[in-house]
GROMACS .gro file of C-alpha atoms in nm:
model
  243
    1UNK     CA    1   0.632  -0.104   5.635
    2UNK     CA    2   0.787   0.243   5.607
    3UNK     CA    3   0.634   0.330   5.945
    4UNK     CA    4   0.802   0.028   6.103
    5UNK     CA    5   1.133   0.133   5.951
    6UNK     CA    6   1.131   0.490   6.079
    7UNK     CA    7   0.998   0.400   6.424
    8UNK     CA    8   1.304   0.206   6.536
    9UNK     CA    9   1.568   0.483   6.526
   10UNK     CA   10   1.311   0.725   6.661
   11UNK     CA   11   1.235   0.499   6.957
   12UNK     CA   12   1.603   0.456   7.035
   13UNK     CA   13   1.658   0.833   7.027
   14UNK     CA   14   1.362   0.905   7.254
   15UNK     CA   15   1.466   0.629   7.495
   16UNK     CA   16   1.800   0.799   7.551
   17UNK     CA   17   1.639   1.139   7.605
   18UNK     CA   18   1.384   1.008   7.852
   19UNK     CA   19   1.623   0.794   8.056
   20UNK     CA   20   1.587   1.015   8.364
   21UNK     CA   21   1.206   1.064   8.374
   22UNK     CA   22   0.891   0.945   8.205
   23UNK     CA   23   0.747   1.203   7.970
   24UNK     CA   24   0.426   1.235   7.769
   25UNK     CA   25   0.486   1.286   7.398
   26UNK     CA   26   0.176   1.398   7.210
   27UNK     CA   27   0.088   1.277   6.863
   28UNK     CA   28   0.175   1.604   6.687
   29UNK     CA   29   0.526   1.611   6.830
   30UNK     CA   30   0.577   1.239   6.765
   31UNK     CA   31   0.472   1.263   6.401
   32UNK     CA   32   0.694   1.569   6.357
   33UNK     CA   33   0.990   1.366   6.481
   34UNK     CA   34   0.902   1.077   6.250
   35UNK     CA   35   0.874   1.309   5.949
   36UNK     CA   36   1.234   1.422   6.003
   37UNK     CA   37   1.359   1.070   5.935
   38UNK     CA   38   1.421   0.987   5.569
   39UNK     CA   39   1.436   0.631   5.437
   40UNK     CA   40   1.569   0.571   5.090
   41UNK     CA   41   1.321   0.414   4.850
   42UNK     CA   42   1.596   0.177   4.737
   43UNK     CA   43   1.624   0.040   5.091
   44UNK     CA   44   1.249  -0.013   5.113
   45UNK     CA   45   1.252  -0.191   4.777
   46UNK     CA   46   1.530  -0.421   4.897
   47UNK     CA   47   1.326  -0.501   5.206
   48UNK     CA   48   1.024  -0.591   4.994
   49UNK     CA   49   1.236  -0.796   4.754
   50UNK     CA   50   1.393  -0.985   5.043
   51UNK     CA   51   1.046  -1.075   5.171
   52UNK     CA   52   0.930  -1.195   4.828
   53UNK     CA   53   1.242  -1.405   4.773
   54UNK     CA   54   1.240  -1.564   5.119
   55UNK     CA   55   0.869  -1.645   5.108
   56UNK     CA   56   0.906  -1.780   4.755
   57UNK     CA   57   0.679  -1.556   4.549
   58UNK     CA   58   0.866  -1.614   4.224
   59UNK     CA   59   0.619  -1.437   3.994
   60UNK     CA   60   0.605  -1.137   4.227
   61UNK     CA   61   0.986  -1.128   4.238
   62UNK     CA   62   1.006  -1.109   3.858
   63UNK     CA   63   0.736  -0.842   3.840
   64UNK     CA   64   0.882  -0.634   4.123
   65UNK     CA   65   1.227  -0.648   3.962
   66UNK     CA   66   1.079  -0.524   3.635
   67UNK     CA   67   0.887  -0.240   3.803
   68UNK     CA   68   1.157  -0.116   4.042
   69UNK     CA   69   1.487  -0.238   3.902
   70UNK     CA   70   1.562  -0.408   4.235
   71UNK     CA   71   1.768  -0.722   4.184
   72UNK     CA   72   1.686  -1.032   4.391
   73UNK     CA   73   1.973  -1.203   4.574
   74UNK     CA   74   1.863  -1.538   4.435
   75UNK     CA   75   1.787  -1.667   4.087
   76UNK     CA   76   1.414  -1.694   4.011
   77UNK     CA   77   1.461  -2.055   3.895
   78UNK     CA   78   1.598  -2.146   4.239
   79UNK     CA   79   1.295  -1.989   4.403
   80UNK     CA   80   1.061  -2.189   4.181
   81UNK     CA   81   1.244  -2.514   4.263
   82UNK     CA   82   1.211  -2.441   4.634
   83UNK     CA   83   0.843  -2.359   4.601
   84UNK     CA   84   0.783  -2.684   4.413
   85UNK     CA   85   0.908  -2.870   4.721
   86UNK     CA   86   0.697  -2.660   4.955
   87UNK     CA   87   0.386  -2.705   4.742
   88UNK     CA   88   0.434  -3.083   4.730
   89UNK     CA   89   0.435  -3.099   5.110
   90UNK     CA   90   0.134  -2.868   5.134
   91UNK     CA   91  -0.055  -3.099   4.898
   92UNK     CA   92   0.041  -3.411   5.094
   93UNK     CA   93   0.281  -3.545   4.829
   94UNK     CA   94   0.565  -3.601   5.073
   95UNK     CA   95   0.749  -3.867   4.872
   96UNK     CA   96   0.763  -3.627   4.578
   97UNK     CA   97   0.887  -3.351   4.808
   98UNK     CA   98   1.168  -3.569   4.944
   99UNK     CA   99   1.272  -3.660   4.591
  100UNK     CA  100   1.276  -3.293   4.488
  101UNK     CA  101   1.484  -3.198   4.795
  102UNK     CA  102   1.739  -3.466   4.710
  103UNK     CA  103   1.751  -3.340   4.353
  104UNK     CA  104   1.829  -2.991   4.481
  105UNK     CA  105   2.086  -3.099   4.739
  106UNK     CA  106   2.100  -3.447   4.897
  107UNK     CA  107   2.303  -3.310   5.188
  108UNK     CA  108   1.998  -3.120   5.317
  109UNK     CA  109   1.834  -3.437   5.447
  110UNK     CA  110   2.159  -3.625   5.509
  111UNK     CA  111   2.272  -3.361   5.756
  112UNK     CA  112   1.933  -3.281   5.909
  113UNK     CA  113   1.787  -3.593   6.075
  114UNK     CA  114   1.512  -3.394   6.247
  115UNK     CA  115   1.384  -3.257   5.918
  116UNK     CA  116   1.395  -3.601   5.756
  117UNK     CA  117   1.205  -3.750   6.049
  118UNK     CA  118   0.937  -3.481   6.024
  119UNK     CA  119   0.897  -3.549   5.653
  120UNK     CA  120   0.863  -3.920   5.721
  121UNK     CA  121   0.620  -3.841   6.000
  122UNK     CA  122   0.417  -3.636   5.753
  123UNK     CA  123   0.415  -3.934   5.516
  124UNK     CA  124   0.270  -4.145   5.797
  125UNK     CA  125   0.006  -3.880   5.866
  126UNK     CA  126  -0.095  -3.879   5.500
  127UNK     CA  127  -0.131  -4.259   5.501
  128UNK     CA  128  -0.354  -4.236   5.807
  129UNK     CA  129  -0.552  -3.953   5.649
  130UNK     CA  130  -0.616  -4.172   5.345
  131UNK     CA  131  -0.715  -4.464   5.574
  132UNK     CA  132  -0.431  -4.687   5.451
  133UNK     CA  133  -0.405  -4.845   5.792
  134UNK     CA  134  -0.195  -5.153   5.715
  135UNK     CA  135   0.046  -4.952   5.504
  136UNK     CA  136   0.067  -4.689   5.779
  137UNK     CA  137   0.152  -4.949   6.044
  138UNK     CA  138   0.414  -5.109   5.824
  139UNK     CA  139   0.568  -4.772   5.738
  140UNK     CA  140   0.577  -4.669   6.104
  141UNK     CA  141   0.744  -4.993   6.207
  142UNK     CA  142   1.002  -5.006   5.927
  143UNK     CA  143   1.088  -4.639   5.871
  144UNK     CA  144   1.010  -4.447   6.189
  145UNK     CA  145   1.044  -4.691   6.480
  146UNK     CA  146   1.421  -4.740   6.429
  147UNK     CA  147   1.470  -4.363   6.443
  148UNK     CA  148   1.258  -4.347   6.756
  149UNK     CA  149   1.488  -4.597   6.924
  150UNK     CA  150   1.778  -4.360   6.865
  151UNK     CA  151   1.604  -4.038   6.967
  152UNK     CA  152   1.358  -3.998   7.253
  153UNK     CA  153   1.185  -3.694   7.106
  154UNK     CA  154   1.133  -3.881   6.778
  155UNK     CA  155   0.981  -4.170   6.971
  156UNK     CA  156   0.738  -3.940   7.148
  157UNK     CA  157   0.632  -3.779   6.820
  158UNK     CA  158   0.588  -4.122   6.663
  159UNK     CA  159   0.370  -4.238   6.952
  160UNK     CA  160   0.155  -3.925   6.919
  161UNK     CA  161   0.111  -3.984   6.547
  162UNK     CA  162   0.030  -4.356   6.578
  163UNK     CA  163  -0.233  -4.273   6.840
  164UNK     CA  164  -0.444  -4.139   6.553
  165UNK     CA  165  -0.508  -4.501   6.459
  166UNK     CA  166  -0.672  -4.576   6.793
  167UNK     CA  167  -0.971  -4.351   6.729
  168UNK     CA  168  -1.237  -4.436   6.472
  169UNK     CA  169  -1.361  -4.079   6.504
  170UNK     CA  170  -1.049  -3.862   6.493
  171UNK     CA  171  -1.250  -3.564   6.617
  172UNK     CA  172  -1.222  -3.726   6.960
  173UNK     CA  173  -0.847  -3.779   6.931
  174UNK     CA  174  -0.633  -3.552   7.152
  175UNK     CA  175  -0.377  -3.514   6.871
  176UNK     CA  176  -0.628  -3.457   6.590
  177UNK     CA  177  -0.442  -3.135   6.500
  178UNK     CA  178  -0.185  -3.356   6.324
  179UNK     CA  179  -0.444  -3.405   6.051
  180UNK     CA  180  -0.502  -3.032   6.013
  181UNK     CA  181  -0.367  -2.848   5.711
  182UNK     CA  182  -0.164  -2.642   5.958
  183UNK     CA  183   0.054  -2.949   6.020
  184UNK     CA  184   0.135  -2.969   5.649
  185UNK     CA  185   0.219  -2.599   5.650
  186UNK     CA  186   0.444  -2.643   5.952
  187UNK     CA  187   0.640  -2.920   5.779
  188UNK     CA  188   0.651  -2.727   5.451
  189UNK     CA  189   0.791  -2.420   5.626
  190UNK     CA  190   1.056  -2.633   5.796
  191UNK     CA  191   1.166  -2.769   5.459
  192UNK     CA  192   1.162  -2.420   5.308
  193UNK     CA  193   1.389  -2.291   5.588
  194UNK     CA  194   1.631  -2.582   5.545
  195UNK     CA  195   1.663  -2.523   5.170
  196UNK     CA  196   1.723  -2.151   5.224
  197UNK     CA  197   1.993  -2.227   5.481
  198UNK     CA  198   2.162  -2.468   5.239
  199UNK     CA  199   2.168  -2.184   4.983
  200UNK     CA  200   2.337  -1.947   5.232
  201UNK     CA  201   2.023  -1.737   5.258
  202UNK     CA  202   1.852  -1.628   5.578
  203UNK     CA  203   1.551  -1.847   5.654
  204UNK     CA  204   1.329  -1.561   5.772
  205UNK     CA  205   1.255  -1.236   5.589
  206UNK     CA  206   1.435  -0.926   5.720
  207UNK     CA  207   1.090  -0.774   5.773
  208UNK     CA  208   1.024  -1.026   6.052
  209UNK     CA  209   1.342  -0.922   6.232
  210UNK     CA  210   1.254  -0.556   6.184
  211UNK     CA  211   0.912  -0.611   6.338
  212UNK     CA  212   1.064  -0.791   6.637
  213UNK     CA  213   1.304  -0.502   6.684
  214UNK     CA  214   1.015  -0.255   6.679
  215UNK     CA  215   0.820  -0.452   6.940
  216UNK     CA  216   1.129  -0.472   7.162
  217UNK     CA  217   1.201  -0.100   7.123
  218UNK     CA  218   0.841  -0.007   7.209
  219UNK     CA  219   0.852  -0.225   7.520
  220UNK     CA  220   1.173  -0.055   7.628
  221UNK     CA  221   1.037   0.293   7.567
  222UNK     CA  222   0.712   0.215   7.750
  223UNK     CA  223   0.911   0.224   8.073
  224UNK     CA  224   1.033   0.577   8.009
  225UNK     CA  225   0.768   0.762   7.810
  226UNK     CA  226   0.404   0.774   7.707
  227UNK     CA  227   0.382   0.822   7.332
  228UNK     CA  228   0.174   0.727   7.024
  229UNK     CA  229   0.267   0.360   6.997
  230UNK     CA  230   0.165   0.101   6.738
  231UNK     CA  231  -0.081  -0.143   6.893
  232UNK     CA  232  -0.228  -0.308   6.583
  233UNK     CA  233   0.069  -0.412   6.369
  234UNK     CA  234  -0.154  -0.529   6.084
  235UNK     CA  235  -0.285  -0.176   6.031
  236UNK     CA  236   0.034  -0.004   6.156
  237UNK     CA  237  -0.166   0.289   6.293
  238UNK     CA  238  -0.050   0.508   6.580
  239UNK     CA  239  -0.247   0.502   6.904
  240UNK     CA  240  -0.294   0.829   7.090
  241UNK     CA  241  -0.105   0.831   7.421
  242UNK     CA  242  -0.306   0.797   7.741
  243UNK     CA  243  -0.266   1.116   7.938
   0.00000   0.00000   0.00000
């Protein structure tokens, strides 16, 4: 992460210097430039803490605070409440998740019809997954169809979901991905983001924005210089420039 942090100002500086012509910057020179940039440990700790809070790692937040003295910008109890909602969705307990969200703040669902629809859609998916066909049809007709009449995109999503019932072997269904765990995770992340927003907290970790900035800066600099760029962001290793 420290490499990401120091790369951005360095890229901006080099971009200005190379505006007139494309230049080859060798690894030794590039690393020398990077080593001149100093990032405070406190800033790095805040970046890590922000990631832990936003992603909901409550135990890690408490431990990291103890080890570094970095204070989270949210109470640990609030993080645990949010993660209880997220976990309920991930486990397929959507009714429980909706109840927990309303306990936290009923305005979250009252003011976000798309989120509420997606939660109800996930309830329908879970009924289909558990082969409760009659209950699924009744739920779709009573709870989701009226919302589909008011919103075309909701109607299309409802039709896609109900199409799961047409296939005895869902492996042949063109929308079988709705039964994947990834669909639960997608809905859980949407709920997580909505709760964070209701608590006046950014819904994505600052680290994500920092990474996007780095990718953008590299793409800009590619037009003006050849340099040791980061290609594999998981390993964050520098790649020797092609001469």
